[in-house]
Amino acid sequence: MSKGLTEKVIAFLIDLDGVLYDDNQPIPGAAEAIARLREKGYPFRFATNTTMRCRASLRRKLAGFGIEVNEDEIFSAPVAAARYLRGQGRPRVFLLLTKDAQRDFAGLEITDQQPDFVVMGDMGREVNATLLNKAFRLLLGGAEFIALQKNRYWKTAEGLTLDAGPFVVALEYATGQPARVIGKPSPDFFQLAVDDLGVPPAQVAMIGDDIEVDVGGAQRAGLKGILVRTGRFRETDLQSEIEPDGVIDSIADLMEYV
Amino acid sequence: MSKGLTEKVIAFLIDLDGVLYDDNQPIPGAAEAIARLREKGYPFRFATNTTMRCRASLRRKLAGFGIEVNEDEIFSAPVAAARYLRGQGRPRVFLLLTKDAQRDFAGLEITDQQPDFVVMGDMGREVNATLLNKAFRLLLGGAEFIALQKNRYWKTAEGLTLDAGPFVVALEYATGQPARVIGKPSPDFFQLAVDDLGVPPAQVAMIGDDIEVDVGGAQRAGLKGILVRTGRFRETDLQSEIEPDGVIDSIADLMEYV
């Protein structure tokens, strides 16, 4: 990564899983890098597609790794979706979300009677046929479909596990209507996060371990994309059509540039 | 429908839902039409994508409508899939099916340990995250994916309800691998049914209420397709690109031609 890049960049979006921690282990130097950003006065947000936890739970998880953050520095897919919905007047909303993630939707009118929107994230083991049929009928009844993300699967203690994406495409197939995806790599997500930072997109860098979702998604929304060699990074990512604006070994190396 | 058509046709495939019964009511004249076919010595099979019931249950359901059939006259998607699997050596099979539908797979080795095939049909309320994750991991482990059908939804007492299709596409999306679909309109289904009849495809007519699945599917497999104006039939079906070989008001009218 060139020093020139970070001279133009004045704010950061930082992915969580694979960048700050990996398999429930913190990445060495992650806590120090975040402290350094804070000390130097760079605005930043943690930008994650995690949809099973509210921002309060994510803050506690990070604190467990010695990474101290404020709740309003966490910009997850549920937070982005709640922000989007609050911008749509006073919508009635049906949530296909864990109880924990539902906390980020406080203040919105949550209902299963003629909602304006059906919002779906990863429900883990809580997803079932009764809930999916209810959502299906509400969508047929005219509700708009918001997907927090369309990730295919992720790694849990049980092994590779279905994420929200398969259930989103199930309802898309049943209804014939595509969902509006709010999480990464949707431009909506990056725009909402940049609005939250109050900085022009071209001066914001997204730091992530996914060449497609983090780097490609950020670049399509007019941000810079910096790839780390931790998490799901593989050397073949560097042969992708997507060219990162910078590549660093880990988040710890950000300290050399800021 | 012309008399000429039925002179060439010497055997029939007959859809159940929408042709013999509708909303749990028998179609008037259906029982008599089946009795007439039998009396005249036409071989026939009942060809249905229903995947929640085994053929023994379907026989009892038809008997409740006064339609007496033998189990081996019922050629459902589960029966077709079991037939297909029995032709694949001695496969190990994992079933995502109701207990009732699993009865049609008797004699196959059913296991959740390194199966050769994962077979999915409509599980109704029995489908859940644990089962779907298990199937997902078995597919990643190398099992082939067999879908009994990919219907989007169907009508139950509760209203429009998700069928097998949405859950099939969920697993296709998660694994990146398409399923082999055995039920209508797959050519595999019609070929297996025609093999069961022991009659050349060109001399078999499929009678159904779905212009696309029944008529189009049959024609693509080299059979004739006869459309009935009961069940899900709508007049606009006759403007479809698919041209039925015959159209009759209901299964009762078949008696004029045989």
XYZ file of C-alpha atoms in Angstrom:
516
model
C 0.000 0.000 0.000
C 1.329 3.423 -0.843
C 1.566 6.283 1.604
C -0.159 8.370 -1.120
C -3.391 6.428 -0.671
C -3.773 7.203 2.990
C -3.026 10.871 2.393
C -6.233 11.038 0.329
C -8.154 8.836 2.742
C -9.505 10.532 5.834
C -11.931 7.883 7.162
C -12.253 4.096 7.300
C -14.811 1.313 7.140
C -13.426 -1.833 8.783
C -14.783 -5.352 8.404
C -14.958 -7.439 11.592
C -14.711 -11.180 10.924
C -11.380 -11.936 9.245
C -9.981 -8.472 9.885
C -10.205 -7.906 13.663
C -10.722 -11.544 14.633
C -10.600 -14.946 13.024
C -12.174 -18.166 14.307
C -12.893 -16.507 17.654
C -9.236 -15.394 18.030
C -8.282 -11.727 17.795
C -5.845 -10.813 14.990
C -2.586 -9.736 16.673
C -2.260 -5.968 16.708
C -5.926 -5.331 15.875
C -6.719 -3.612 19.178
C -3.631 -1.386 18.852
C -4.499 -0.437 15.269
C -7.988 0.652 16.284
C -6.582 2.601 19.245
C -4.132 4.311 16.868
C -6.914 5.333 14.451
C -8.819 6.804 17.357
C -5.751 8.608 18.710
C -5.028 10.121 15.303
C -8.618 11.327 14.999
C -9.676 9.307 11.944
C -13.433 8.734 11.840
C -14.250 5.043 11.313
C -17.081 2.512 11.369
C -17.030 -1.240 11.700
C -18.802 -2.470 8.574
C -20.068 -6.049 8.809
C -22.659 -8.303 7.202
C -23.189 -10.125 10.503
C -26.958 -10.244 10.955
C -27.429 -12.459 14.004
C -26.301 -9.907 16.592
C -27.334 -6.373 17.423
C -24.622 -3.714 17.710
C -24.665 -3.937 21.529
C -23.819 -7.668 21.312
C -21.110 -6.978 18.740
C -19.577 -4.335 21.017
C -19.413 -6.878 23.850
C -17.870 -9.480 21.538
C -15.167 -7.026 20.447
C -14.518 -6.007 24.067
C -13.880 -9.713 24.770
C -11.005 -9.493 22.270
C -9.658 -6.364 23.984
C -11.005 -4.121 21.228
C -12.906 -1.230 22.794
C -15.452 0.410 20.496
C -18.585 2.497 20.864
C -21.897 1.121 19.711
C -22.365 3.955 17.244
C -19.106 2.995 15.563
C -20.688 -0.318 14.519
C -22.407 -0.169 11.145
C -23.771 -3.656 10.563
C -26.251 -4.798 7.925
C -29.121 -4.642 10.490
C -28.103 -1.116 11.510
C -27.952 -0.084 7.845
C -31.376 -1.624 7.149
C -32.950 0.072 10.173
C -31.451 3.366 8.977
C -32.847 2.765 5.490
C -36.312 1.945 6.867
C -36.384 5.009 9.114
C -35.872 7.013 5.917
C -39.068 5.523 4.412
C -41.638 7.475 6.406
C -43.246 5.429 9.172
C -43.139 1.937 7.716
C -44.749 -1.180 9.187
C -42.108 -3.898 9.293
C -42.074 -7.681 9.714
C -38.706 -9.029 10.906
C -37.247 -12.444 10.054
C -34.342 -11.936 12.434
C -32.964 -13.314 15.688
C -34.311 -11.637 18.814
C -30.847 -10.179 19.340
C -30.640 -8.567 15.881
C -34.207 -7.222 16.262
C -32.910 -4.817 18.934
C -31.351 -2.664 16.205
C -34.855 -1.996 14.856
C -36.143 -0.293 18.003
C -38.556 2.550 17.288
C -39.928 1.047 14.059
C -43.440 -0.413 14.004
C -42.934 -4.178 14.084
C -45.986 -6.175 12.957
C -47.066 -9.311 11.129
C -50.262 -7.636 9.873
C -49.969 -6.070 6.395
C -46.413 -4.777 6.782
C -44.832 -2.482 4.201
C -41.552 -4.410 4.419
C -40.398 -7.945 5.221
C -36.786 -7.856 6.464
C -34.681 -11.009 6.456
C -31.310 -11.818 7.995
C -29.597 -14.967 9.251
C -31.863 -16.643 11.827
C -29.610 -19.637 12.471
C -31.618 -22.458 14.024
C -34.637 -20.222 14.600
C -35.692 -20.301 10.936
C -38.585 -22.668 10.253
C -41.382 -23.432 7.802
C -44.040 -21.543 9.771
C -42.021 -18.292 9.724
C -41.044 -18.667 6.071
C -44.659 -19.322 5.043
C -45.782 -16.275 7.006
C -43.178 -14.115 5.254
C -44.127 -15.632 1.876
C -47.795 -14.703 2.331
C -46.934 -11.174 3.519
C -44.772 -10.701 0.404
C -47.604 -11.960 -1.829
C -49.800 -9.450 0.029
C -47.637 -6.615 -1.271
C -44.832 -6.124 1.272
C -41.405 -5.159 -0.112
C -38.612 -7.625 0.531
C -35.427 -6.361 2.219
C -32.517 -8.798 2.595
C -29.823 -7.804 5.073
C -27.337 -9.810 2.992
C -27.230 -12.769 0.591
C -24.173 -14.607 1.926
C -24.282 -18.303 1.033
C -22.730 -19.806 4.172
C -20.330 -19.132 7.001
C -18.214 -21.085 9.435
C -19.564 -21.901 12.890
C -18.421 -24.347 15.561
C -20.594 -26.955 13.774
C -18.826 -26.442 10.446
C -19.980 -24.647 7.307
C -23.495 -23.417 7.990
C -26.228 -21.869 5.837
C -26.294 -18.074 6.063
C -29.216 -15.775 5.193
C -28.685 -15.962 1.408
C -30.230 -19.400 0.764
C -33.428 -18.428 2.591
C -33.576 -15.096 0.775
C -33.357 -16.828 -2.624
C -35.972 -19.354 -1.464
C -38.481 -16.526 -0.929
C -37.365 -14.754 -4.114
C -38.027 -17.964 -6.064
C -41.409 -18.543 -4.399
C -42.651 -14.993 -4.982
C -40.885 -14.237 -8.257
C -39.773 -10.914 -6.742
C -36.110 -10.026 -6.063
C -35.155 -8.693 -2.631
C -33.473 -5.348 -2.091
C -30.136 -6.283 -0.527
C -28.879 -3.763 2.027
C -25.657 -5.387 3.324
C -22.276 -5.520 1.559
C -21.646 -5.505 -1.406
C -24.790 -3.439 -2.040
C -24.077 0.229 -2.895
C -26.915 1.082 -0.470
C -24.822 -0.224 2.404
C -21.705 1.751 1.538
C -23.741 4.900 0.883
C -25.520 4.611 4.252
C -22.189 4.014 6.017
C -20.505 6.962 4.273
C -23.486 9.172 5.136
C -23.039 8.081 8.745
C -19.362 9.105 8.611
C -20.185 12.409 6.927
C -17.181 12.141 4.583
C -17.156 12.033 0.742
C -16.956 8.409 -0.565
C -13.652 8.996 -2.410
C -11.979 9.822 0.900
C -13.155 6.652 2.652
C -11.295 3.317 2.523
C -12.983 -0.011 3.261
C -10.609 -2.536 4.886
C -11.725 -6.132 4.403
C -10.657 -9.725 3.793
C -13.104 -10.375 0.913
C -11.888 -9.155 -2.481
C -15.365 -9.258 -3.980
C -17.693 -8.149 -1.201
C -15.443 -5.671 0.634
C -13.018 -4.366 -2.002
C -15.180 -4.708 -5.128
C -18.311 -3.518 -3.318
C -16.548 -0.457 -1.883
C -14.993 0.488 -5.217
C -18.326 0.234 -7.051
C -19.763 2.666 -4.498
C -16.903 5.138 -5.105
C -14.796 4.255 -2.037
C -11.251 2.873 -1.872
C -10.835 -0.818 -1.089
C -7.936 -2.171 0.988
C -7.454 -5.939 1.223
C -5.915 -7.687 4.263
C -4.142 -11.057 4.026
C -6.025 -12.429 7.049
C -9.415 -14.178 7.306
C -10.687 -15.602 4.042
C -7.878 -14.031 1.966
C -6.168 -16.347 -0.544
C -3.227 -15.390 -2.800
C -5.395 -16.177 -5.864
C -7.589 -13.212 -4.856
C -4.834 -11.001 -6.277
C -5.479 -12.446 -9.756
C -9.110 -11.315 -9.550
C -10.458 -8.696 -11.961
C -10.874 -6.487 -8.911
C -7.691 -4.556 -8.128
C -7.452 -3.389 -4.512
C -6.289 0.171 -3.864
C -3.954 -1.341 -1.289
C -2.962 -4.717 0.190
C -1.628 -5.115 3.753
C -0.639 -8.242 5.669
C -3.041 -7.476 8.479
C -4.934 -4.643 10.140
C -1.861 -4.217 12.383
C 0.073 -2.856 9.377
C -2.378 0.004 9.004
C -0.388 1.701 11.786
C 2.461 2.395 9.337
C 0.180 4.472 7.172
C -1.848 6.531 9.618
C -59.976 -32.898 -29.207
C -60.092 -35.003 -32.353
C -61.000 -38.656 -32.463
C -57.841 -39.093 -34.544
C -55.637 -38.298 -31.590
C -56.990 -41.068 -29.410
C -56.717 -43.562 -32.251
C -52.939 -43.079 -32.112
C -52.870 -42.969 -28.327
C -52.968 -46.326 -26.577
C -51.997 -45.327 -23.006
C -52.432 -42.389 -20.627
C -50.653 -40.478 -17.886
C -53.171 -38.635 -15.728
C -52.421 -35.800 -13.308
C -54.199 -35.954 -9.943
C -54.698 -32.497 -8.393
C -56.831 -30.375 -10.734
C -57.778 -33.318 -12.967
C -59.363 -35.928 -10.663
C -60.007 -33.624 -7.729
C -59.900 -29.964 -6.907
C -59.768 -28.357 -3.463
C -60.521 -31.721 -1.837
C -63.605 -32.187 -4.040
C -63.681 -34.861 -6.749
C -64.202 -33.595 -10.317
C -67.649 -34.851 -11.429
C -67.312 -37.878 -13.710
C -63.670 -38.546 -12.793
C -64.359 -41.932 -11.185
C -66.441 -43.016 -14.189
C -63.764 -41.926 -16.664
C -61.103 -43.974 -14.858
C -63.450 -46.968 -14.720
C -64.060 -46.607 -18.467
C -60.331 -46.534 -19.260
C -59.891 -49.676 -17.224
C -62.882 -51.393 -18.875
C -61.548 -50.567 -22.345
C -58.139 -51.976 -21.417
C -56.067 -48.782 -21.780
C -52.911 -48.899 -19.654
C -52.569 -45.748 -17.528
C -50.607 -44.226 -14.672
C -51.442 -41.349 -12.339
C -48.585 -38.901 -12.830
C -48.222 -36.359 -10.017
C -45.603 -34.069 -8.496
C -47.094 -34.569 -5.039
C -44.142 -35.356 -2.802
C -45.644 -35.370 0.701
C -47.462 -38.703 0.383
C -46.388 -42.198 -0.562
C -48.396 -44.049 -3.216
C -50.288 -46.040 -0.544
C -51.532 -42.754 0.992
C -52.439 -41.394 -2.436
C -54.438 -44.566 -3.185
C -56.410 -44.086 0.044
C -57.007 -40.421 -0.784
C -58.372 -41.324 -4.235
C -60.534 -44.078 -2.740
C -62.049 -41.381 -0.493
C -63.233 -39.647 -3.701
C -64.705 -42.918 -4.997
C -61.793 -43.411 -7.424
C -60.471 -46.945 -7.072
C -56.886 -47.401 -8.255
C -54.063 -49.831 -7.633
C -50.874 -48.627 -5.963
C -48.771 -49.591 -8.965
C -50.884 -47.317 -11.160
C -49.589 -44.332 -9.179
C -46.413 -42.836 -10.632
C -45.555 -39.919 -8.373
C -42.312 -37.935 -8.239
C -41.124 -39.983 -5.200
C -41.908 -43.250 -7.026
C -40.029 -41.978 -10.098
C -37.026 -40.927 -7.978
C -36.908 -44.272 -6.167
C -37.044 -45.995 -9.564
C -34.207 -43.782 -10.828
C -32.079 -44.479 -7.734
C -32.619 -48.229 -7.952
C -31.122 -47.966 -11.443
C -27.907 -46.447 -9.995
C -26.385 -49.613 -8.524
C -26.743 -49.782 -4.744
C -26.697 -46.120 -3.768
C -26.588 -44.703 -0.240
C -29.356 -42.121 0.051
C -30.235 -39.286 2.460
C -33.919 -38.294 2.336
C -35.311 -34.825 2.973
C -38.880 -36.084 2.822
C -41.901 -36.575 5.045
C -42.026 -39.933 6.825
C -44.982 -40.818 4.627
C -43.163 -40.129 1.332
C -40.095 -42.021 2.592
C -42.119 -45.272 2.344
C -41.735 -45.204 -1.444
C -37.951 -45.573 -0.982
C -38.148 -48.937 0.766
C -35.256 -51.229 -0.105
C -32.736 -48.432 -0.697
C -29.969 -47.833 1.852
C -31.073 -44.747 3.775
C -28.253 -43.015 5.695
C -26.953 -39.633 6.801
C -23.330 -40.822 6.605
C -21.577 -40.084 3.286
C -24.584 -40.720 1.056
C -24.263 -40.836 -2.739
C -27.490 -38.857 -3.124
C -29.466 -36.259 -1.186
C -33.147 -36.421 -2.218
C -35.466 -33.526 -1.468
C -39.236 -33.161 -1.670
C -41.850 -31.047 0.083
C -41.487 -31.524 3.855
C -44.230 -29.103 4.876
C -43.775 -28.045 8.474
C -41.100 -30.676 9.092
C -38.392 -28.731 7.246
C -35.991 -26.912 9.584
C -32.523 -25.391 9.790
C -30.918 -28.492 11.318
C -32.060 -30.735 8.455
C -31.152 -28.200 5.777
C -27.674 -27.703 7.264
C -27.154 -31.461 7.390
C -28.147 -31.776 3.716
C -25.933 -28.796 2.835
C -22.873 -30.432 4.420
C -23.592 -33.800 2.776
C -23.822 -32.048 -0.609
C -20.502 -30.259 0.035
C -19.136 -33.697 0.922
C -19.845 -34.889 -2.607
C -23.421 -36.245 -2.600
C -25.479 -35.663 -5.759
C -28.602 -33.555 -5.335
C -31.934 -34.991 -6.525
C -35.014 -32.749 -6.342
C -38.377 -34.486 -6.615
C -39.791 -31.270 -8.084
C -39.200 -27.509 -8.034
C -42.771 -26.259 -7.649
C -42.868 -22.800 -6.098
C -45.990 -23.100 -3.930
C -49.305 -24.842 -3.625
C -52.663 -24.282 -1.973
C -53.375 -25.795 1.419
C -56.077 -25.147 4.003
C -53.785 -22.403 5.389
C -53.544 -20.640 2.032
C -50.703 -20.492 -0.484
C -47.835 -22.466 1.020
C -44.185 -22.964 0.073
C -43.608 -26.170 -1.893
C -40.293 -28.027 -2.323
C -38.891 -25.645 -4.961
C -37.854 -22.769 -2.671
C -35.879 -25.127 -0.431
C -34.277 -26.806 -3.442
C -33.074 -23.462 -4.804
C -31.848 -22.521 -1.307
C -29.497 -25.523 -1.313
C -28.562 -24.960 -4.966
C -27.577 -21.384 -4.100
C -25.618 -22.421 -1.002
C -23.673 -25.173 -2.775
C -23.418 -23.639 -6.244
C -24.573 -26.993 -7.673
C -27.862 -27.477 -9.551
C -30.165 -30.321 -8.519
C -31.290 -33.031 -10.904
C -35.069 -32.597 -11.002
C -36.977 -35.872 -11.374
C -40.639 -34.761 -11.217
C -42.651 -33.068 -13.978
C -41.721 -31.314 -16.268
C -38.387 -33.153 -16.292
C -37.950 -35.509 -19.285
C -36.582 -38.049 -16.751
C -40.022 -38.260 -15.165
C -41.912 -38.838 -18.408
C -39.325 -41.358 -19.613
C -39.528 -43.321 -16.348
C -43.342 -43.274 -16.491
C -43.424 -44.389 -20.137
C -40.928 -47.168 -19.339
C -43.285 -48.238 -16.566
C -46.187 -48.373 -19.053
C -44.074 -50.237 -21.625
C -45.550 -48.183 -24.504
C -43.678 -45.934 -27.005
C -43.818 -42.235 -25.917
C -45.600 -41.116 -29.101
C -48.531 -43.369 -28.206
C -48.941 -41.998 -24.689
C -51.013 -38.913 -23.809
C -50.495 -36.912 -20.621
C -53.743 -35.385 -19.292
C -53.142 -32.400 -17.050
C -54.358 -28.976 -15.931
C -50.965 -27.219 -16.251
C -50.119 -26.076 -19.797
C -46.426 -25.747 -18.996
C -45.646 -28.602 -16.628
C -48.046 -31.262 -17.933
C -48.588 -30.432 -21.615
C -45.243 -28.772 -22.408
C -43.281 -31.268 -20.327
C -44.974 -34.255 -21.979
C -44.500 -32.874 -25.493
C -40.787 -32.189 -24.915
C -40.429 -35.851 -23.876
C -42.136 -37.030 -27.087
C -45.610 -37.688 -25.612
C -48.931 -36.065 -26.488
C -50.307 -33.439 -24.111
C -54.035 -33.038 -23.410
C -55.201 -30.036 -21.378
C -58.302 -30.074 -19.138
C -60.257 -26.921 -18.270
C -60.398 -27.822 -14.565
C -57.925 -27.143 -11.733
C -55.451 -24.367 -12.443
C -56.546 -23.990 -16.104
C -57.132 -20.412 -17.281
C -58.361 -19.397 -20.775
C -55.140 -17.421 -21.295
C -53.271 -20.757 -21.203
C -54.544 -21.277 -24.756
C -52.506 -18.248 -25.920
C -49.336 -19.886 -24.644
C -46.550 -20.881 -27.035
C -47.343 -24.459 -26.044
C -50.115 -25.925 -28.194
C -51.920 -28.873 -26.584
C -52.631 -31.920 -28.748
C -56.144 -31.767 -27.351
C -58.300 -29.689 -24.967
C -61.262 -31.142 -23.050
C -63.576 -29.541 -20.512
C -62.802 -32.144 -17.898
C -61.535 -35.694 -17.449
C -65.194 -36.788 -17.743
C -65.121 -35.855 -21.453
C -62.380 -38.397 -22.098
C -65.166 -40.983 -22.203
C -66.244 -39.685 -25.625
C -62.881 -40.545 -27.111
C -62.012 -43.924 -25.632
